[in-house]
Amino acid sequence: MSLVLDSAAQDLLFREARTANSFSDEPVTDEQVQAIYDLVKFGPTAFNGTPLRITLVRSPEARERLVKHMAEGNQAKTAAAPLVAILSADNEFHEELPRLLPHFPPAKDMFFSERPVREQSALVNAALQAAYFIVGVRAAGLAAGPMTGADLVGIQKEFLDADHTPIMVVNIGKPGEAAWFDRSPRLSFDEVITTV
Ligand SMILES: Cc1cc2nc3c(=O)[nH]c(=O)nc-3n(C[C@H](O)[C@H](O)[C@H](O)COP(=O)(O)O)c2cc1C
C-alpha cells in the first residue's frame, strides 16, 4: 500500500524479474536499446556526470573476441545471447560537465582536475547507471544477465581504451529454457536497515 507504482510494474521490474542464464533466439533491436537508454538516462548521477558508456557487441566476429575473455561458466551464455553489452566507465566524463551541468560550469575544474578523483567518481556513478540499465532492460520486457566474471582488463584492451574502464558485461534477451535457478533469499529489512 505504500508504493505508488502499480503492482504489475513492481512485478515486471523487481518481484518477477530474474537474472537470465539462457535466452530465446528473438533478436533485441537497436530501437529497443534506444528506448531503454532514453528511459534510464534520467537516473541520477553525481554532478549529472553520467559516466556510463555502452558498447553493443553485435557482429559474430566481435562476439567471438568477447567470449574468449569471459570466465568459463559465462562463455556459453555470452555466445548465445541475442545481444551483449559491455558497460564501461568513462574516466574523462568531466569533459562533458560544462554541457551536462550548465548551472555550475566551474565543477569540471573545481572537482575533477585529478584523474584518480575522476576514476573513483566514474566507477561509482557508472555502476549506479548500470543498475538503472538493468531495470530499463526489464522495463522493455527483456531479461538481463549481468556478469563481472570476465577478464575485464583483457576486455578493455580488446574493445576500449585507457580512458574507459569496463565494469560489467550484460547479456540481454527474452529468457530461454531453464533460464534460472530457484530465487535465492534476500536479506530482510531488519538485517539491512538501521535507524539512528
Ligand atoms: C554486477 C553483477 C555481476 C554478476 N556476475 C555474474 C557472473 O559473472 N556470472 C553469473 O553467472 N552471474 C553473475 N551475476 C548474476 C547474479 O548472481 C544474480 O544477479 C543474483 O544471484 C540474483 O539473481 P536473480 O536476479 O535471478 O534473483 C552477476 C550479477 C551482477 C549484478
mmCIF file of N, CA and C in Angstrom, residues 50-55 86-93 96 115 119 122-123 126 152-167:
data_model
loop_
_atom_site.group_PDB
_atom_site.id
_atom_site.type_symbol
_atom_site.label_atom_id
_atom_site.label_comp_id
_atom_site.label_asym_id
_atom_site.label_seq_id
_atom_site.Cartn_x
_atom_site.Cartn_y
_atom_site.Cartn_z
ATOM 1 N N THR A 50 27.001 11.398 -15.555
ATOM 2 C CA THR A 50 26.601 10.272 -16.424
ATOM 3 C C THR A 50 27.800 9.610 -17.138
ATOM 4 N N PRO A 51 28.691 8.973 -16.369
ATOM 5 C CA PRO A 51 29.914 8.402 -16.953
ATOM 6 C C PRO A 51 29.728 7.053 -17.648
ATOM 7 N N LEU A 52 28.536 6.454 -17.588
ATOM 8 C CA LEU A 52 28.364 5.137 -18.227
ATOM 9 C C LEU A 52 28.480 5.245 -19.743
ATOM 10 N N ARG A 53 29.233 4.325 -20.325
ATOM 11 C CA ARG A 53 29.277 4.171 -21.781
ATOM 12 C C ARG A 53 28.941 2.718 -22.091
ATOM 13 N N ILE A 54 28.264 2.493 -23.219
ATOM 14 C CA ILE A 54 27.743 1.163 -23.544
ATOM 15 C C ILE A 54 28.241 0.754 -24.920
ATOM 16 N N THR A 55 28.886 -0.395 -24.986
ATOM 17 C CA THR A 55 29.347 -0.930 -26.271
ATOM 18 C C THR A 55 28.477 -2.139 -26.606
ATOM 19 N N ILE A 86 28.813 -4.308 -23.349
ATOM 20 C CA ILE A 86 29.902 -4.039 -22.406
ATOM 21 C C ILE A 86 29.616 -2.677 -21.792
ATOM 22 N N LEU A 87 29.463 -2.653 -20.465
ATOM 23 C CA LEU A 87 29.219 -1.383 -19.781
ATOM 24 C C LEU A 87 30.555 -0.883 -19.221
ATOM 25 N N SER A 88 30.884 0.356 -19.516
ATOM 26 C CA SER A 88 32.159 0.886 -19.037
ATOM 27 C C SER A 88 31.980 2.271 -18.434
ATOM 28 N N ALA A 89 32.988 2.661 -17.642
ATOM 29 C CA ALA A 89 33.009 3.983 -17.015
ATOM 30 C C ALA A 89 33.982 4.866 -17.790
ATOM 31 N N ASP A 90 33.519 6.037 -18.186
ATOM 32 C CA ASP A 90 34.374 6.993 -18.900
ATOM 33 C C ASP A 90 35.106 7.851 -17.866
ATOM 34 N N ASN A 91 36.412 7.606 -17.750
ATOM 35 C CA ASN A 91 37.199 8.333 -16.743
ATOM 36 C C ASN A 91 37.454 9.790 -17.127
ATOM 37 N N GLU A 92 37.075 10.147 -18.320
ATOM 38 C CA GLU A 92 37.202 11.549 -18.775
ATOM 39 C C GLU A 92 35.813 12.183 -18.929
ATOM 40 N N PHE A 93 34.864 11.661 -18.140
ATOM 41 C CA PHE A 93 33.479 12.152 -18.224
ATOM 42 C C PHE A 93 33.375 13.643 -17.943
ATOM 43 N N GLU A 96 32.496 16.558 -20.399
ATOM 44 C CA GLU A 96 31.108 16.895 -20.782
ATOM 45 C C GLU A 96 30.393 17.739 -19.732
ATOM 46 N N ARG A 115 42.955 12.903 -12.088
ATOM 47 C CA ARG A 115 42.475 11.641 -12.669
ATOM 48 C C ARG A 115 41.975 10.625 -11.608
ATOM 49 N N GLU A 119 38.380 8.836 -11.699
ATOM 50 C CA GLU A 119 38.193 7.385 -11.808
ATOM 51 C C GLU A 119 37.245 6.872 -10.733
ATOM 52 N N ALA A 122 33.756 8.077 -11.569
ATOM 53 C CA ALA A 122 33.255 7.378 -12.760
ATOM 54 C C ALA A 122 32.808 5.969 -12.397
ATOM 55 N N LEU A 123 33.587 5.297 -11.554
ATOM 56 C CA LEU A 123 33.249 3.918 -11.185
ATOM 57 C C LEU A 123 31.933 3.851 -10.410
ATOM 58 N N ALA A 126 28.981 5.113 -12.791
ATOM 59 C CA ALA A 126 28.679 4.191 -13.891
ATOM 60 C C ALA A 126 28.032 2.919 -13.342
ATOM 61 N N LEU A 152 38.383 -8.408 -17.275
ATOM 62 C CA LEU A 152 37.964 -7.048 -17.634
ATOM 63 C C LEU A 152 39.114 -6.236 -18.235
ATOM 64 N N VAL A 153 40.339 -6.524 -17.783
ATOM 65 C CA VAL A 153 41.496 -5.832 -18.381
ATOM 66 C C VAL A 153 41.641 -6.246 -19.843
ATOM 67 N N GLY A 154 41.454 -7.546 -20.096
ATOM 68 C CA GLY A 154 41.509 -8.043 -21.472
ATOM 69 C C GLY A 154 40.417 -7.413 -22.331
ATOM 70 N N ILE A 155 39.220 -7.274 -21.758
ATOM 71 C CA ILE A 155 38.104 -6.655 -22.493
ATOM 72 C C ILE A 155 38.423 -5.194 -22.794
ATOM 73 N N GLN A 156 39.035 -4.527 -21.821
ATOM 74 C CA GLN A 156 39.417 -3.118 -22.049
ATOM 75 C C GLN A 156 40.382 -3.020 -23.228
ATOM 76 N N LYS A 157 41.375 -3.896 -23.242
ATOM 77 C CA LYS A 157 42.366 -3.840 -24.336
ATOM 78 C C LYS A 157 41.738 -4.195 -25.681
ATOM 79 N N GLU A 158 40.828 -5.154 -25.652
ATOM 80 C CA GLU A 158 40.227 -5.658 -26.895
ATOM 81 C C GLU A 158 39.252 -4.656 -27.511
ATOM 82 N N PHE A 159 38.453 -3.970 -26.651
ATOM 83 C CA PHE A 159 37.336 -3.179 -27.178
ATOM 84 C C PHE A 159 37.386 -1.683 -26.836
ATOM 85 N N LEU A 160 38.134 -1.315 -25.794
ATOM 86 C CA LEU A 160 38.036 0.055 -25.291
ATOM 87 C C LEU A 160 39.402 0.739 -25.357
ATOM 88 N N ASP A 161 39.605 1.717 -24.507
ATOM 89 C CA ASP A 161 40.918 2.380 -24.446
ATOM 90 C C ASP A 161 41.202 2.711 -22.987
ATOM 91 N N ALA A 162 42.340 3.368 -22.754
ATOM 92 C CA ALA A 162 42.799 3.596 -21.378
ATOM 93 C C ALA A 162 41.847 4.502 -20.594
ATOM 94 N N ASP A 163 41.006 5.248 -21.286
ATOM 95 C CA ASP A 163 40.082 6.157 -20.593
ATOM 96 C C ASP A 163 38.749 5.499 -20.231
ATOM 97 N N HIS A 164 38.557 4.256 -20.670
ATOM 98 C CA HIS A 164 37.287 3.585 -20.407
ATOM 99 C C HIS A 164 37.530 2.284 -19.653
ATOM 100 N N THR A 165 36.970 2.203 -18.432
ATOM 101 C CA THR A 165 37.155 1.032 -17.580
ATOM 102 C C THR A 165 35.903 0.170 -17.650
ATOM 103 N N PRO A 166 36.018 -1.074 -18.134
ATOM 104 C CA PRO A 166 34.821 -1.921 -18.170
ATOM 105 C C PRO A 166 34.370 -2.265 -16.757
ATOM 106 N N ILE A 167 33.063 -2.226 -16.523
ATOM 107 C CA ILE A 167 32.582 -2.588 -15.182
ATOM 108 C C ILE A 167 31.772 -3.872 -15.185
#
